[in-house]
Coordinates of C-alpha atoms and ligand atoms in Angstrom, one line a residue:
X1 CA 112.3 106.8 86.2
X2 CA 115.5 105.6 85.7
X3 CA 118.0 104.2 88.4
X4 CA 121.6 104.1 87.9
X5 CA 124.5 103.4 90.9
X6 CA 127.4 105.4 90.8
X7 CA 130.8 105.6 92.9
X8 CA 130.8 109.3 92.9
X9 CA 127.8 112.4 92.5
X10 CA 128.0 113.4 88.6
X11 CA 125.4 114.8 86.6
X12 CA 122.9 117.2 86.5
X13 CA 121.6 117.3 89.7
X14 CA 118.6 118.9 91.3
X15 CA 119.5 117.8 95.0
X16 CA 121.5 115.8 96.4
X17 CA 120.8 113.6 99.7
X18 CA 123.2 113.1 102.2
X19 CA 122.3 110.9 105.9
X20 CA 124.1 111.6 109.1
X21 CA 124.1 109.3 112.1
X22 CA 124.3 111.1 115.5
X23 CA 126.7 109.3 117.2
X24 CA 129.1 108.4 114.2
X25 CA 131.1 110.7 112.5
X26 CA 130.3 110.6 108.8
X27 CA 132.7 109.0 106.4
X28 CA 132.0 111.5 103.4
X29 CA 135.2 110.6 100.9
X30 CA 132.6 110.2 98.1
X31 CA 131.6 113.7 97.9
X32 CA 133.2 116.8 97.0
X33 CA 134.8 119.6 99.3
X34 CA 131.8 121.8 99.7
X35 CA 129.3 119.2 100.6
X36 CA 131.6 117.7 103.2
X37 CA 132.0 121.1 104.6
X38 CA 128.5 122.1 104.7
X39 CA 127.9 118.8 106.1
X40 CA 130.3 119.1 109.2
X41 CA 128.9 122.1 109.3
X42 CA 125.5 121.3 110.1
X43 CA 126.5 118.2 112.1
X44 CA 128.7 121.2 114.7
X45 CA 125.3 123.0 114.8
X46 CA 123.5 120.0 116.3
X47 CA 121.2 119.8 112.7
X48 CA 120.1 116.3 111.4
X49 CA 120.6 114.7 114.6
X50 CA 117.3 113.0 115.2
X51 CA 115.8 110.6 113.0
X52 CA 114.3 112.0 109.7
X53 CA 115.3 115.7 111.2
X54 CA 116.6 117.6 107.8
X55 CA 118.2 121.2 107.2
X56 CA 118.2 122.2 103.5
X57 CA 121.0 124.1 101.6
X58 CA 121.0 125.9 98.7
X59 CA 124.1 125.3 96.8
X60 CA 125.9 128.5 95.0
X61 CA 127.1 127.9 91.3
X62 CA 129.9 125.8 92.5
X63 CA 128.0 123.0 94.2
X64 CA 127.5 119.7 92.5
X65 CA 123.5 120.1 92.9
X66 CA 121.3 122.9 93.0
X67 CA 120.1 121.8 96.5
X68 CA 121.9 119.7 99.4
X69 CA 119.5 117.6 102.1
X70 CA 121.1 116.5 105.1
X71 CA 118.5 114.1 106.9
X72 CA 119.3 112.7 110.2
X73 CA 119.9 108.9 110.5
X74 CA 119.5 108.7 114.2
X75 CA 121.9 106.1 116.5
X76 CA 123.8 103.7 114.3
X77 CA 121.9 100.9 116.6
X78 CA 118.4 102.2 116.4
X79 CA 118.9 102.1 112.7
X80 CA 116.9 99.0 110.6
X81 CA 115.5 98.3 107.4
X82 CA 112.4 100.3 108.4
X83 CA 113.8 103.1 109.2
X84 CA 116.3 103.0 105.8
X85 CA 113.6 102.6 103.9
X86 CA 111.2 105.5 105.6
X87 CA 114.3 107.9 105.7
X88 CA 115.0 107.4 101.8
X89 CA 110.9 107.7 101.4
X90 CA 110.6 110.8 102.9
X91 CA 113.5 112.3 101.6
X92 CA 112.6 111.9 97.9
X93 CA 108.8 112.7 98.0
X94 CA 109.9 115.7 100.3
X95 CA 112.0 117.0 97.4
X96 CA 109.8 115.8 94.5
X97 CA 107.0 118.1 96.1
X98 CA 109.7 121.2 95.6
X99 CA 109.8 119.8 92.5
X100 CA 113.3 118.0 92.1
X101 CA 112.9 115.3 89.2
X102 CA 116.6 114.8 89.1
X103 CA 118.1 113.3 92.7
X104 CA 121.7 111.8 94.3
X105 CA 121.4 110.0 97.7
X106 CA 124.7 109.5 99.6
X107 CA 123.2 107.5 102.2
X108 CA 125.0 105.3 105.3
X109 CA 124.3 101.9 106.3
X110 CA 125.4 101.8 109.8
X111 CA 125.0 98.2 111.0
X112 CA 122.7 96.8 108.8
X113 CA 124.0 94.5 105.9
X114 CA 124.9 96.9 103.2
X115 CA 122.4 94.9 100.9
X116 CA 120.1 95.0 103.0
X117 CA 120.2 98.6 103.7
X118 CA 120.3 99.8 99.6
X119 CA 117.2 97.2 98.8
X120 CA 115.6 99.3 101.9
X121 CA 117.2 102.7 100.0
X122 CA 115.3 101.4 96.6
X123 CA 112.1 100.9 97.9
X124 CA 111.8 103.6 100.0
X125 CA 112.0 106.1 97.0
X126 CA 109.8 104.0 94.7
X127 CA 107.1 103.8 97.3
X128 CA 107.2 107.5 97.8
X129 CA 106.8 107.9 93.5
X130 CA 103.7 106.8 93.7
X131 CA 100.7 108.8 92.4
X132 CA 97.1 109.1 94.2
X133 CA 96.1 112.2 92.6
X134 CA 95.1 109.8 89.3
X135 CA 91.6 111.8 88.5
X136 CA 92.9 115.0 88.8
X137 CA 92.5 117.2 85.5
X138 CA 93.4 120.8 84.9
X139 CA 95.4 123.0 87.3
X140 CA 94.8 120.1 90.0
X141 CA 96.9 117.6 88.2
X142 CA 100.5 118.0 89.7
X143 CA 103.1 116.4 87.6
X144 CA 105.5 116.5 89.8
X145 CA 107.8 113.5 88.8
X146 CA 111.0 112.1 89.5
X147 CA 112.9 111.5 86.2
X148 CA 116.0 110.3 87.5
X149 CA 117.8 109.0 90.7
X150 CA 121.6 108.0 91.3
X151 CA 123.2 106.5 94.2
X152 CA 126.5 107.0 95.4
X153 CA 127.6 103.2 96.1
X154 CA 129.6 100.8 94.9
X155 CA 128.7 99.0 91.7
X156 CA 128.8 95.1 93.6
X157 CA 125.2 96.8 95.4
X158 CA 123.3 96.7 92.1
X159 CA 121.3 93.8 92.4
X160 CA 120.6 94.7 95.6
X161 CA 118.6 98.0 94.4
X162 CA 117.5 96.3 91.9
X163 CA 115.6 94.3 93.8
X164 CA 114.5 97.0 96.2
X165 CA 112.8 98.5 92.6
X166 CA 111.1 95.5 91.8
X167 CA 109.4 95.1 95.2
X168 CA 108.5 98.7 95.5
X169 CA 106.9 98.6 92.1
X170 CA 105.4 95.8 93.0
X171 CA 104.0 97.3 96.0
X172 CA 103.4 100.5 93.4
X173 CA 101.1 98.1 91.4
X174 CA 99.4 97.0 94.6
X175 CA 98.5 100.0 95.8
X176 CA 97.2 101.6 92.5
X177 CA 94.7 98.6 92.0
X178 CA 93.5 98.7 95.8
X179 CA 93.0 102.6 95.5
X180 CA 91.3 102.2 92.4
X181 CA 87.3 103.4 93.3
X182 CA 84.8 100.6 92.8
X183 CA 83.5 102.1 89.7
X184 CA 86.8 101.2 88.1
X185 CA 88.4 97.9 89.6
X186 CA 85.1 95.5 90.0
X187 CA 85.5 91.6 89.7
X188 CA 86.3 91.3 85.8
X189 CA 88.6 94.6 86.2
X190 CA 90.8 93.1 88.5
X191 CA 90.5 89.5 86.5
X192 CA 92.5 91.9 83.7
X193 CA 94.5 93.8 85.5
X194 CA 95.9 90.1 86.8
X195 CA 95.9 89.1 83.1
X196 CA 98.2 91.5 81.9
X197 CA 100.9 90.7 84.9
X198 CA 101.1 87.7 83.8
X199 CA 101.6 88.6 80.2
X200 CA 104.4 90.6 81.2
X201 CA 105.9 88.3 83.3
X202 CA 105.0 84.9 81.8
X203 CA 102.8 83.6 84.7
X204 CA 99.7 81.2 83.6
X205 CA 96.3 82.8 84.3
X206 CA 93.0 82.3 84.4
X207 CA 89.9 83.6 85.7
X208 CA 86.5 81.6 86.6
X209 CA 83.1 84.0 85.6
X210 CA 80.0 83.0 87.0
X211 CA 79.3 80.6 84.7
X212 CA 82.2 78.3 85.6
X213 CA 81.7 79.1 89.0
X214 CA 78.1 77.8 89.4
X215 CA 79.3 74.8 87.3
X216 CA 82.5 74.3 89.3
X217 CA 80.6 74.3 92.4
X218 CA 81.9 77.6 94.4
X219 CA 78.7 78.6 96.2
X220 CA 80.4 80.7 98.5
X221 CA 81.5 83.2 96.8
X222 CA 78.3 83.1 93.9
X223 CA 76.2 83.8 97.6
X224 CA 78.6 86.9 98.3
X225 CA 78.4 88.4 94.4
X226 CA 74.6 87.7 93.8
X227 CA 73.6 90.9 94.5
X228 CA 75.9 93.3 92.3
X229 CA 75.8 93.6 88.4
X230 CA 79.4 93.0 88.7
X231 CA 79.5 88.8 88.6
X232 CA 82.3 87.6 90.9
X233 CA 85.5 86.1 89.5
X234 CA 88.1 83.7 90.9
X235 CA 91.3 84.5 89.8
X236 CA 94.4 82.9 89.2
X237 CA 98.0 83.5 88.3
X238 CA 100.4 80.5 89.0
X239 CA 104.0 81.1 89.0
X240 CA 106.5 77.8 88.6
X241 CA 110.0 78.1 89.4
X242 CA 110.7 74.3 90.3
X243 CA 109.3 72.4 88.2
X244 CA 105.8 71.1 88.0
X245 CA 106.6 68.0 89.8
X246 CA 106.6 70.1 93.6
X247 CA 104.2 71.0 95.8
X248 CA 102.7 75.1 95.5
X249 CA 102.6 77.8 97.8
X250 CA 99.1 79.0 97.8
X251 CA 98.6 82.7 98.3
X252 CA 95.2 83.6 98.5
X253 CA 93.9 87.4 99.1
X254 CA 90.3 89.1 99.6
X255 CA 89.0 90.2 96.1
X256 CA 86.0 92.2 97.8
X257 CA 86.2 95.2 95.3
X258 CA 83.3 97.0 97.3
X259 CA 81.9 95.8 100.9
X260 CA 78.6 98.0 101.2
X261 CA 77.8 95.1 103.8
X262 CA 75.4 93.7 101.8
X263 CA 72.0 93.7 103.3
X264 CA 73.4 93.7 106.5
X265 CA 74.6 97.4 105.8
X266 CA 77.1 99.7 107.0
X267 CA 76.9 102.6 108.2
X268 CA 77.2 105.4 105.5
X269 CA 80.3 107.2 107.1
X270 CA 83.4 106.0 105.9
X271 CA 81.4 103.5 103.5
X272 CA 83.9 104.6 100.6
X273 CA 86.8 103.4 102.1
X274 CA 85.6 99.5 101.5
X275 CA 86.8 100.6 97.9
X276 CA 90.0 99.3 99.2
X277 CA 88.3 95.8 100.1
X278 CA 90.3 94.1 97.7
X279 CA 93.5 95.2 99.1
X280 CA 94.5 91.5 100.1
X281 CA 94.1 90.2 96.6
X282 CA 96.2 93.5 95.4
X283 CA 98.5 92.4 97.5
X284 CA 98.6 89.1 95.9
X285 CA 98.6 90.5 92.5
X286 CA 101.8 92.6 93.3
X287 CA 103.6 90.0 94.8
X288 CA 102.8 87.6 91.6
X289 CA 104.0 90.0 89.4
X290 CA 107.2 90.5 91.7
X291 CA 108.1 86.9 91.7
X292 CA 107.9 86.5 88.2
X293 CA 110.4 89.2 88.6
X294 CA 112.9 88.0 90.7
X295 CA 112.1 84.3 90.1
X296 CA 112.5 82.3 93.1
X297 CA 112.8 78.9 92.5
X298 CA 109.2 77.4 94.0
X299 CA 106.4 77.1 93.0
X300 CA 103.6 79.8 94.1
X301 CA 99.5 79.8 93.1
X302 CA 98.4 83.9 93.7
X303 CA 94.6 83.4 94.0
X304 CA 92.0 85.9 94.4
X305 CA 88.4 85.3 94.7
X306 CA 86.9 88.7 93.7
X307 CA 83.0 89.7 94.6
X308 CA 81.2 93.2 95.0
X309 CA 78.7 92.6 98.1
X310 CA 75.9 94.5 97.4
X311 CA 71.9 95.0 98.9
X312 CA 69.7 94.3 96.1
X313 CA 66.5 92.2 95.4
X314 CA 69.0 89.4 94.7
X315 CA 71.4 89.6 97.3
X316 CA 72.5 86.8 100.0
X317 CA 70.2 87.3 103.6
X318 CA 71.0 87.2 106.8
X319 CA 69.6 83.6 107.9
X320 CA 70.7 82.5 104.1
X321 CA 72.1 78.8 104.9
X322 CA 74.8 78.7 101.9
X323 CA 77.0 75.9 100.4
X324 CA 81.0 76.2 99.4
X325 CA 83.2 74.5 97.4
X326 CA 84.4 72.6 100.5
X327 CA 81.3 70.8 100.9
X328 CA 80.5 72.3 104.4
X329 CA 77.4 74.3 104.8
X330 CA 77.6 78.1 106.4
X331 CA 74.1 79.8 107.9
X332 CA 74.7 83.6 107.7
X333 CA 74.1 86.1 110.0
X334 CA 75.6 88.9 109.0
X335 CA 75.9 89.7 105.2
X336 CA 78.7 91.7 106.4
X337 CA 81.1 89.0 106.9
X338 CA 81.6 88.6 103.5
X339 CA 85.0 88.3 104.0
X340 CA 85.5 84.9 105.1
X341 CA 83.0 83.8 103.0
X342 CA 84.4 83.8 99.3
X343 CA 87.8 83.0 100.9
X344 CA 86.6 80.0 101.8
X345 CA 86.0 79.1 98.2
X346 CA 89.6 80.7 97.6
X347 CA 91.2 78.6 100.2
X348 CA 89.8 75.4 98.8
X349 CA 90.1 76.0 95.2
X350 CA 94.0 76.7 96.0
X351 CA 94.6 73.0 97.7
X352 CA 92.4 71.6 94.5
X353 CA 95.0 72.9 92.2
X354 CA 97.9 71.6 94.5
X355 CA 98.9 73.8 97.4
X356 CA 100.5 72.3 100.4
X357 CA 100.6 75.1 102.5
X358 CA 98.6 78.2 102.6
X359 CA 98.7 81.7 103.6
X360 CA 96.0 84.3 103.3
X361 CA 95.8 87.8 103.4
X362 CA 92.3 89.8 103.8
X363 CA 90.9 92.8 105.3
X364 CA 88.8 91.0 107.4
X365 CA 87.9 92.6 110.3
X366 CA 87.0 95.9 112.0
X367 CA 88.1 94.2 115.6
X368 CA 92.0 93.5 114.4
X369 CA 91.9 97.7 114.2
X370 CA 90.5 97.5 117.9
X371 CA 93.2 95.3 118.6
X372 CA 96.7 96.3 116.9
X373 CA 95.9 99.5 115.4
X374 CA 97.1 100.8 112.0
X375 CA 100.3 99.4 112.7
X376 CA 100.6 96.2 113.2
X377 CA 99.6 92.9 110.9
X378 CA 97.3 90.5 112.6
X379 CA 98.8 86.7 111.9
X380 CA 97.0 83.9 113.0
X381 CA 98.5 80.2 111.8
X382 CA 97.8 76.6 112.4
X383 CA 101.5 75.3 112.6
X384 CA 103.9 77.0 114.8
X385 CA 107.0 76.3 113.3
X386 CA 105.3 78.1 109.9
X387 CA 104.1 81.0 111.6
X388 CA 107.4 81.2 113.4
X389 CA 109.1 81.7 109.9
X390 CA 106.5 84.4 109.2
X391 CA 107.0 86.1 112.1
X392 CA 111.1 86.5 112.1
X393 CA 110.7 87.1 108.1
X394 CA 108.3 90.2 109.2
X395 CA 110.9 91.1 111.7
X396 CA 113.9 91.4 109.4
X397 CA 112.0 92.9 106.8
X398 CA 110.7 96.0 109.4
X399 CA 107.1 95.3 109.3
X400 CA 105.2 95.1 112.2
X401 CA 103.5 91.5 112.1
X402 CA 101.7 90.7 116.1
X403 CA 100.3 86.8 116.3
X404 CA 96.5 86.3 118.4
X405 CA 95.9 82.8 119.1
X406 CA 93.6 80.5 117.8
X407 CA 92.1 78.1 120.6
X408 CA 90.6 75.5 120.3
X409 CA 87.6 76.9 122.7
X410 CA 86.8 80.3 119.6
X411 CA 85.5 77.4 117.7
X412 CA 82.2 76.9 119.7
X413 CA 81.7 80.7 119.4
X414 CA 80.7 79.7 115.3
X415 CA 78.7 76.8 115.8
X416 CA 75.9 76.6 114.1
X417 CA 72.0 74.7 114.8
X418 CA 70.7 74.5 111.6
X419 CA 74.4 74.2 109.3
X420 CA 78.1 73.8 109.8
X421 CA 79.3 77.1 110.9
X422 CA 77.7 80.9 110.9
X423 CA 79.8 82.9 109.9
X424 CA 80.4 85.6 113.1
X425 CA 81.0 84.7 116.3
X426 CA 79.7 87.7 117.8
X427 CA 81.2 91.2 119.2
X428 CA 84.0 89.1 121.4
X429 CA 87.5 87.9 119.8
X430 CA 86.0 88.7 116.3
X431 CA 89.1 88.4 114.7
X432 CA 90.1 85.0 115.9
X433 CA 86.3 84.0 115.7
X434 CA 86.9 84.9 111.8
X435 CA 90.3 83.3 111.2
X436 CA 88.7 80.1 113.3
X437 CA 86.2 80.2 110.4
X438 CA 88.6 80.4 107.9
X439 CA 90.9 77.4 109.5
X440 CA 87.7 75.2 108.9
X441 CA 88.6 75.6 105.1
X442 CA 92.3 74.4 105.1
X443 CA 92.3 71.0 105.0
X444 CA 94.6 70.6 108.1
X445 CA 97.6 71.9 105.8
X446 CA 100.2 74.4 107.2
X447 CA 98.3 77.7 107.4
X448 CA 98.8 81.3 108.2
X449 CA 96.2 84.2 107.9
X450 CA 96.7 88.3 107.7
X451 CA 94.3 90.6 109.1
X452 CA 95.8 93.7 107.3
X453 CA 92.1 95.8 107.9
X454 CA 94.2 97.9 110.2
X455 CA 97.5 98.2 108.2
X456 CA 96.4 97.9 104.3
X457 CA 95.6 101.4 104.2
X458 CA 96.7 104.9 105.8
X459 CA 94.5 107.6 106.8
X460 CA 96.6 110.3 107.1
X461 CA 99.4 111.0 104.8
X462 CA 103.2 110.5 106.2
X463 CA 106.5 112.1 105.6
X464 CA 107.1 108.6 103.2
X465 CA 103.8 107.8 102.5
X466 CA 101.2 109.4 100.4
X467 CA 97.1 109.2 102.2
X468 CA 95.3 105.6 100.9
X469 CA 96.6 101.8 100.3
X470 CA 100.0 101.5 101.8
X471 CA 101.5 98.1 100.3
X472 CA 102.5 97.2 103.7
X473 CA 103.4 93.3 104.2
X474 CA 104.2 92.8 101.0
X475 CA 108.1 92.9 101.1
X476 CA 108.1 90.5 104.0
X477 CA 105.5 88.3 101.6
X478 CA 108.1 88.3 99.6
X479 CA 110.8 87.0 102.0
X480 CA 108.6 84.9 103.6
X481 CA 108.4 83.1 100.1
X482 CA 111.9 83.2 99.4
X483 CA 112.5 81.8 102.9
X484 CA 110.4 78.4 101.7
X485 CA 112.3 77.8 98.8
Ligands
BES501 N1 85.8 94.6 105.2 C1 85.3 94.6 106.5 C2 86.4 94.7 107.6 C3 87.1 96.1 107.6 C4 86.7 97.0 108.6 C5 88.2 96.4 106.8 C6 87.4 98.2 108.7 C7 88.8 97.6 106.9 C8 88.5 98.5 107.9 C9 84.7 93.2 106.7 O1 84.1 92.6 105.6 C10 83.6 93.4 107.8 O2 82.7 94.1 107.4 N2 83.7 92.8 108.9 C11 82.8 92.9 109.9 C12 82.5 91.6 110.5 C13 81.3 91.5 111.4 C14 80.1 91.8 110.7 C15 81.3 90.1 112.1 C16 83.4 93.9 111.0 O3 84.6 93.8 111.3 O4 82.6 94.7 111.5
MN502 MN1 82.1 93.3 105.4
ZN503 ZN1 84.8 93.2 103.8

């Protein structure tokens, strides 16, 4: 698809896109005579008013497009990055379903920064391009594709969209690996998939097998893979972008490409969806790929420790007492806290190769869903001031990011008689009971953890998101790096 900014609507247009606030009348000196009167028009009749509310016109021979979309904005002050970049979403993959490959978007900023608010634009319509019907064939396959997209802006907003493009493919990339079923994205799958990001970006890579595992000492996450044919990798991209010499941001996301719950099962219902297991380390691997884009300038280590955990004759057991790469010992309980388990391997391996501070993203735990839904991000962190940044850099980017505390007191709930720790702390506080785990693996270093179980994925579709992985977090992972330079 191909992008291009414009200060007026030219071209061969299938629609064009136009956003109204309610209580500001809009400036429309951009377009042409009949879409500013069609537009006033629909504005007098009380159309578009609310929020994503739209009225559709088809244009006669004279119009610049074959189709004009008013959408309503909502109130000038209600109106954030969120809701630019949902209104843009919904818009294009509204009109792609009818077809439209070729679109124009005349879209207001209202208070937000105008930067801001076209980077919002950008991603929007790039996360609402993206494909889930991969396995179709035949008559189901709907190639319905957008070829071409113009805004109506001013040329000094360019980098700003281009931005917005590189974070929504990003997210894009994400989203396709975490969707992927398990048949097709297993340990040494996703090892690649991380491979060829950084050939195209020029990160270093490399991948641990099992063999350099055992050797290297990461029994964690060798107790977590030792039942599946697939052998567990831990992956490894490392971007540089100030110099060798300075400390790294470590990144480190769940690789769990299926999480059958071990032999400690789950229940079947629903069992598919733990395809998307490895959504954190998706995560990861989008957000390497789109800082070897943009090219901050720090220097950030994207690790994923990847593991199927599968029942077999040669899987980990409940009562297991398993070493990690740490040194400490873990007695498990519950096969099914997995988890926590090969990211504590993943956590110690990124201070090893020189982070300083460390955030992790995983889809941890049923109980964050219990807790915050499917809308908000569970953050947990170790240093205040850290976590802080997190949370304002969540805020400004639209995500919905919620902190649960860490007391000391959760840590007695994961003491263990015979070992260090067991790895659950029961049906109370089970997420903080899993991120107190996972604190026990930091070293002491600033720390923040995601519980995205509840947000990683969608269930339903919405008017700007297709049904499955949802890539949400990831733009304000990207600020939040930025923000550290
Ligand atoms: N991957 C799951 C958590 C999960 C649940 C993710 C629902 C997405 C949606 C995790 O490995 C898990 O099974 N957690 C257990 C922990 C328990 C056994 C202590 C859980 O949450 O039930
Ligand atoms: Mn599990
Ligand atoms: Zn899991």
């Amino acid at each position: 698809m191909q992008i291009r900014v414009e200060n007026s609507v030219v071209g061969d247009l299938d629609a064009l896109v136009v956003a109204i606030f309610s209580d500001e009348t809009p400036v429309l000196t951009t377009l042409d005579n009949k879409t500013r009167e069609l537009v006033e028009r629909i504005k007098a009749l009380g159309g578009a008013t609310k929020l994503m509310e739209s009225e559709t016109v088809i244009y006669g021979e004279d119009g610049p497009a074959k189709r004009l979309l008013v959408i309503g904005a909502g109130k000038v002050a209600d109106f954030g990055v969120a809701a630019a970049r949902n209104l843009a979403g919904s818009a294009a993959r509204n009109l792609r379903k009818k077809g439209a490959k070729k679109l124009a978007f005349a879209l207001p900023t209202g208070n937000l920064k105008a930067e801001s608010a076209v980077q919002a634009f950008a991603e929007g319509i790039i996360l609402s391009t993206f494909e889930t019907g991969v396995y179709r064939t035949g008559e189901n396959k709907e190639e319905k594709n957008l070829e071409e997209v113009l805004f109506v802006s001013e040329d000094n907003l360019k980098a700003a969209i281009e931005r917005g493009v590189i974070i929504g493919e990003g997210a894009n990339l994400a989203r396709r690996l975490a969707n992927e079923p398990a048949n097709q994205m297993y340990p040494a799958l996703l090892a690649e998939e991380a491979q060829k990001v950084a050939e195209q970006t020029g990160l270093e890579f490399h991948a641990l097998n099992k063999e350099q595992l055992t050797e290297g000492g990461f029994k964690a996450i060798l107790a977590v893979g030792q039942g599946s044919i697939h052998e567990p990798r831990m992956i490894v991209l490392k971007y540089n972008g100030a110099g060798e010499d300075q400390p790294y941001l470590g990144l480190v996301g769940k690789g769990v490409t299926f999480d059958s719950g071990g032999i400690s099962i789950k229940p079947s219902e629903g069992m598919g969806d733990m395809k998307m297991d490895m959504s954190g380390g998706a995560w990861v691997i989008g957000i390497m790929r789109i800082l070897g884009q943009l090219k901050p300038k720090i220097n950030v280590l994207g690790i994923v420790p990847a593991a199927e955990n599968m029942p077999s004759s040669t899987a980990y057991r409940p009562g297991d007492i398993i070493g990690t790469l740490e040194g400490k010992t873990i007695e498990v309980l519950n096969t099914d806290a997995e988890g926590r388990i090969v990211l504590a391997d993943g956590l110690t391996y990124a201070r090893k190769l020189g982070a300083t501070k460390l955030v992790d993203l995983a889809t941890l735990t049923g109980a964050v869903v219990v807790a915050l839904g499917h809308t908000a991000t569970g953050v947990f962190g170790s240093d205040q001031p850290f976590t802080d940044l997190f949370l304002t850099t969540a805020q400004e980017a639209g995500e919905r990011a919620w902190q649960l505390p860490l007391f000391p007191e959760y840590r007695e709930q994961i003491t263990s008689t015979v070992g260090d720790i067991v790895n659950t702390g029961g049906r109370s506080a089970g997420s903080i009971t899993a991120a107190t785990f996972l604190k026990e693996f930091t070293g002491g270093v600033p720390w923040i953890h995601l519980d995205i179980a509840g947000t990683a994925y969608t269930e339903g579709e919405k008017p700007y998101l297709a049904k499955g992985s949802s890539g949400q977090i990831i733009r304000t992972l990207v600020d939040f790096v930025f923000a550290n330079c």
